[in-house]
Coordinates of C-alpha atoms and ligand atoms in Angstrom, one line a residue:
M1 CA 7.1 76.0 -7.4
K2 CA 4.7 77.7 -9.7
A3 CA 5.2 75.1 -12.3
G4 CA 4.6 72.3 -9.8
G5 CA 1.4 74.0 -8.4
Q6 CA 3.1 74.4 -5.0
R7 CA 2.0 77.6 -3.2
I8 CA 4.7 79.9 -1.9
T9 CA 4.6 81.2 1.7
M10 CA 6.2 84.5 2.5
L11 CA 6.3 86.5 5.8
T12 CA 7.9 89.7 6.9
A13 CA 10.5 89.6 9.6
Y14 CA 12.7 92.4 10.8
D15 CA 15.0 90.9 13.4
A16 CA 17.0 87.7 14.0
A17 CA 14.7 86.3 16.8
M18 CA 11.6 86.4 14.7
A19 CA 13.5 85.3 11.5
S20 CA 14.8 82.3 13.3
L21 CA 11.3 81.3 14.6
F22 CA 9.7 81.7 11.2
A23 CA 12.6 79.8 9.5
S24 CA 11.8 76.8 11.8
C25 CA 8.2 76.8 10.4
E26 CA 9.2 76.2 6.8
V27 CA 8.4 79.6 5.5
D28 CA 9.7 79.8 1.9
I29 CA 10.7 83.5 1.8
L30 CA 11.4 86.0 4.6
L31 CA 10.7 89.6 3.5
V32 CA 12.4 92.4 5.2
G33 CA 9.6 94.7 4.3
D34 CA 9.8 98.5 4.5
S35 CA 6.7 98.0 6.6
L36 CA 9.5 98.0 9.2
G37 CA 8.9 101.7 9.3
M38 CA 5.3 101.4 10.6
V39 CA 5.5 98.1 12.5
V40 CA 8.8 98.5 14.2
L41 CA 10.1 102.0 13.9
G42 CA 6.9 103.8 14.7
Y43 CA 6.5 105.9 11.6
D44 CA 3.1 106.7 10.0
S45 CA 4.2 105.4 6.6
T46 CA 7.0 103.6 4.9
V47 CA 8.3 106.8 3.3
P48 CA 10.9 107.8 6.0
V49 CA 12.6 104.4 6.0
T50 CA 16.3 104.6 4.9
M51 CA 18.9 102.4 3.3
A52 CA 20.7 102.3 6.7
D53 CA 17.4 101.0 8.4
M54 CA 17.0 98.3 5.8
L55 CA 20.6 97.2 5.8
H56 CA 20.6 97.0 9.6
H57 CA 17.4 94.9 9.8
A58 CA 18.1 92.7 6.7
A59 CA 21.5 91.7 8.1
A60 CA 19.8 90.7 11.4
V61 CA 17.2 88.6 9.5
R62 CA 20.0 86.9 7.6
R63 CA 21.8 86.1 10.8
G64 CA 18.6 84.7 12.3
A65 CA 17.8 82.6 9.3
P66 CA 21.0 81.7 7.4
G67 CA 19.3 79.0 5.2
V68 CA 16.2 80.9 4.1
F69 CA 15.6 83.0 1.0
V70 CA 15.7 86.6 2.3
L71 CA 14.1 89.3 0.2
C72 CA 14.7 92.9 1.2
D73 CA 12.6 95.9 0.2
M74 CA 14.4 98.8 -1.5
P75 CA 13.3 101.9 0.6
F76 CA 11.6 104.9 -0.9
G77 CA 14.2 107.1 -2.5
S78 CA 16.8 104.4 -3.0
Y79 CA 15.8 103.6 -6.6
H80 CA 14.0 106.7 -7.8
T81 CA 17.0 108.8 -8.8
G82 CA 18.2 106.7 -11.7
V83 CA 19.3 103.3 -12.6
R84 CA 22.9 103.8 -11.4
D85 CA 21.8 104.8 -7.8
A86 CA 19.3 101.8 -7.8
V87 CA 22.1 99.4 -8.8
I88 CA 24.5 100.8 -6.2
N89 CA 21.8 100.4 -3.5
G90 CA 20.6 97.0 -4.7
L91 CA 24.2 95.7 -4.6
R92 CA 24.7 97.1 -1.1
I93 CA 21.6 95.2 0.1
M94 CA 23.0 91.9 -1.3
K95 CA 26.7 92.5 -0.2
E96 CA 26.2 94.2 3.1
A97 CA 23.0 92.5 4.4
G98 CA 23.4 89.2 2.6
S99 CA 19.9 89.3 1.1
D100 CA 19.1 87.0 -1.8
A101 CA 17.0 89.5 -3.8
V102 CA 15.3 92.9 -3.6
K103 CA 11.7 94.1 -4.0
L104 CA 10.7 97.4 -5.4
E105 CA 7.4 99.1 -6.0
G106 CA 6.1 100.4 -9.4
G107 CA 5.1 99.4 -12.9
I108 CA 6.2 100.4 -16.4
E109 CA 8.2 103.5 -15.2
M110 CA 10.4 101.2 -13.0
C111 CA 11.2 98.7 -15.8
P112 CA 14.6 100.4 -16.7
V113 CA 15.6 100.2 -13.0
V114 CA 14.5 96.5 -12.8
K115 CA 16.5 95.7 -16.0
G116 CA 19.6 97.5 -14.6
L117 CA 19.5 95.7 -11.3
V118 CA 19.0 92.3 -13.0
E119 CA 21.8 93.0 -15.4
A120 CA 24.0 93.8 -12.4
G121 CA 23.1 90.4 -10.8
V122 CA 20.5 91.6 -8.4
P123 CA 17.3 89.5 -8.6
V124 CA 14.2 91.7 -8.4
M125 CA 10.6 91.1 -7.3
G126 CA 8.2 93.7 -8.6
H127 CA 5.4 95.1 -6.5
I128 CA 2.2 96.3 -8.1
G129 CA -1.4 97.2 -7.2
L130 CA -1.4 99.2 -4.0
T131 CA 2.2 100.5 -3.6
P132 CA 2.5 102.0 -0.1
Q133 CA 5.5 104.2 -0.8
T134 CA 3.3 106.2 -3.2
A135 CA -0.1 105.5 -1.7
G136 CA -0.8 109.3 -1.7
Q137 CA -0.7 109.3 -5.5
L138 CA -3.1 106.4 -5.6
G139 CA -5.7 108.2 -3.4
G140 CA -4.7 106.4 -0.2
F141 CA -4.7 102.8 1.0
K142 CA -7.4 101.6 -1.5
V143 CA -8.1 98.5 -3.6
Q144 CA -6.5 99.0 -7.0
G145 CA -7.6 97.8 -10.5
K146 CA -11.3 97.9 -9.8
D147 CA -12.4 99.2 -13.3
I148 CA -11.5 97.7 -16.6
E149 CA -9.1 100.5 -17.5
A150 CA -7.2 100.2 -14.2
A151 CA -7.2 96.4 -14.6
R152 CA -5.7 96.7 -18.1
R153 CA -3.0 99.0 -16.8
L154 CA -2.1 96.5 -14.0
L155 CA -1.9 93.6 -16.4
A156 CA 0.3 95.7 -18.7
E157 CA 2.6 96.5 -15.7
A158 CA 2.8 92.8 -14.8
R159 CA 3.8 91.9 -18.3
A160 CA 6.3 94.7 -18.6
L161 CA 8.0 93.8 -15.3
E162 CA 8.3 90.2 -16.3
E163 CA 9.8 91.4 -19.6
A164 CA 12.3 93.6 -17.7
G165 CA 13.5 90.5 -15.8
A166 CA 11.7 90.5 -12.5
F167 CA 11.7 86.9 -11.1
A168 CA 8.4 87.3 -9.3
L169 CA 5.6 89.9 -8.6
L170 CA 4.0 90.9 -5.4
I171 CA 0.4 92.0 -6.0
E172 CA -1.2 94.0 -3.3
C173 CA -4.9 94.9 -2.8
V174 CA -6.5 94.1 -6.1
P175 CA -9.7 92.2 -6.7
S176 CA -9.2 88.4 -6.7
G177 CA -10.3 87.9 -10.3
L178 CA -7.8 90.4 -11.6
A179 CA -5.0 88.7 -9.5
R180 CA -6.1 85.4 -11.0
V181 CA -5.8 86.8 -14.6
I182 CA -2.4 88.3 -13.9
S183 CA -1.1 85.1 -12.3
S184 CA -2.3 83.0 -15.3
V185 CA -0.8 85.4 -17.9
V186 CA 2.7 85.9 -16.5
S187 CA 5.1 82.9 -16.2
I188 CA 6.8 84.3 -13.1
P189 CA 5.3 83.6 -9.7
T190 CA 2.9 86.0 -8.1
V191 CA 2.7 86.5 -4.4
G192 CA -0.5 88.2 -3.2
I193 CA -1.5 90.2 -0.2
G194 CA -5.2 91.2 -0.3
A195 CA -5.3 89.7 -3.8
G196 CA -7.3 86.5 -3.3
V197 CA -6.4 82.9 -3.3
D198 CA -5.3 82.5 -6.9
C199 CA -1.9 84.0 -6.7
D200 CA 1.0 81.6 -6.7
G201 CA 1.8 82.4 -3.1
Q202 CA 0.7 84.6 -0.2
V203 CA 2.5 87.1 2.1
L204 CA 1.5 88.6 5.4
V205 CA 3.2 91.0 7.8
G206 CA 4.5 88.7 10.5
H207 CA 3.2 91.0 13.3
D208 CA -0.3 91.0 11.7
L209 CA -0.4 87.2 11.5
L210 CA 0.6 87.0 15.2
G211 CA -1.9 89.6 16.3
M212 CA 0.7 92.0 17.7
Y213 CA 0.2 95.1 15.6
E214 CA -2.8 97.0 16.8
R215 CA -2.7 100.3 14.9
F216 CA -4.3 99.3 11.7
Q217 CA -6.0 96.1 10.5
P218 CA -6.8 95.8 6.7
K219 CA -9.6 93.5 5.6
F220 CA -7.2 90.9 4.3
V221 CA -5.3 90.4 7.5
K222 CA -6.0 87.2 9.4
H223 CA -4.8 86.9 12.9
Y224 CA -3.6 83.3 13.4
A225 CA -2.8 84.2 17.0
S226 CA -3.6 87.1 19.3
L227 CA -0.3 87.8 21.0
S228 CA -1.1 91.4 22.1
P229 CA -3.3 90.5 25.0
L230 CA -0.8 87.8 26.1
I231 CA 2.1 90.3 26.0
K232 CA 0.1 92.9 27.9
A233 CA -0.9 90.4 30.6
A234 CA 2.7 89.1 31.0
V235 CA 4.1 92.6 31.3
A236 CA 1.4 93.7 33.7
E237 CA 2.1 90.6 35.8
F238 CA 5.9 91.4 35.8
S239 CA 5.2 95.0 36.9
R240 CA 2.9 93.8 39.7
E241 CA 5.4 91.3 41.0
V242 CA 8.3 93.8 40.9
R243 CA 6.2 96.3 42.8
N244 CA 5.0 93.9 45.4
G245 CA 8.4 92.3 45.8
S246 CA 7.4 88.8 44.7
Y247 CA 9.8 88.9 41.8
P248 CA 12.6 87.7 41.8
D249 CA 11.8 84.9 44.3
A250 CA 14.4 82.4 45.5
E251 CA 13.9 80.2 42.4
H252 CA 15.0 83.1 40.2
S253 CA 17.9 84.3 42.4
F254 CA 21.5 83.1 43.1
A255 CA 21.9 81.5 46.5
D256 CA 24.1 83.1 49.2
S257 CA 26.9 81.2 50.8
T258 CA 29.0 84.1 51.9
D259 CA 28.5 86.3 54.9
Y260 CA 28.2 89.7 53.2
Q261 CA 27.6 91.4 56.5
R262 CA 31.4 91.4 56.8
L263 CA 31.6 93.8 53.9
L264 CA 29.7 96.3 55.9
Q265 CA 31.9 95.8 58.9
E266 CA 35.2 96.2 57.0
Ligands
LIG301 O1 6.8 96.0 3.3 C1 5.9 95.1 3.4 O2 5.6 94.5 4.4 C2 5.3 94.7 2.1 C3 4.0 94.0 2.2 C4 3.2 94.2 1.1 C5 4.1 92.5 2.5 O3 5.8 94.9 1.1

């Protein structure tokens, strides 16, 4: 797609229902992101997310979208204790959840891990720029690569990850010009989030795109729909109708043809 100038679309999904809806809209890649932790599981960060969480949700996404490329995040701690552990966990994601590839965060220090996974047959997307699993070390959720030294480092990381065998790179929260430079220098596709229009593709968190995650809205998020108010109105209406006895009405009930009074008399 990069060679043909076709932009790649990627969205996060965490369950079969959403995966199936997104798959019917011709999304190229479904990412089972570890944003799962914040968006679905109610954590304050992605750090607590476990392998068990990722396997459970990635398998659901696979069932909901059997024909789509499914990419699964390796959770924090699943690739930080050595190449062997990373390979074992990467293989589990492919074998047990049926994912097509994994994504992991980090630059030059992660290259041996990327190499090990790729040699074991696990395709890897790198993730550079803002890396939420280690956001604390980066000074929080901030735009990365703003000065020339930081930009040089990110470019070196992109090159090193390509060299290590990554099939693509996610670039998060960097100035548009830097993402453009990186995308033109590496031959593998780049998928951006908060990285401007010149990446080879774009990714958003599905719940953000649909306007149903209210806790936090970064600048780069565009709401293509506002589902939160619709959901709230529908649920309030349900509660009102249950309380006043107008739901379920005859249309939503099964008709009686038996005299149940007899049950009380027996
Ligand atoms: O986990 C996630 O949702 C991500 C985003 C950057 C798309 O990795």
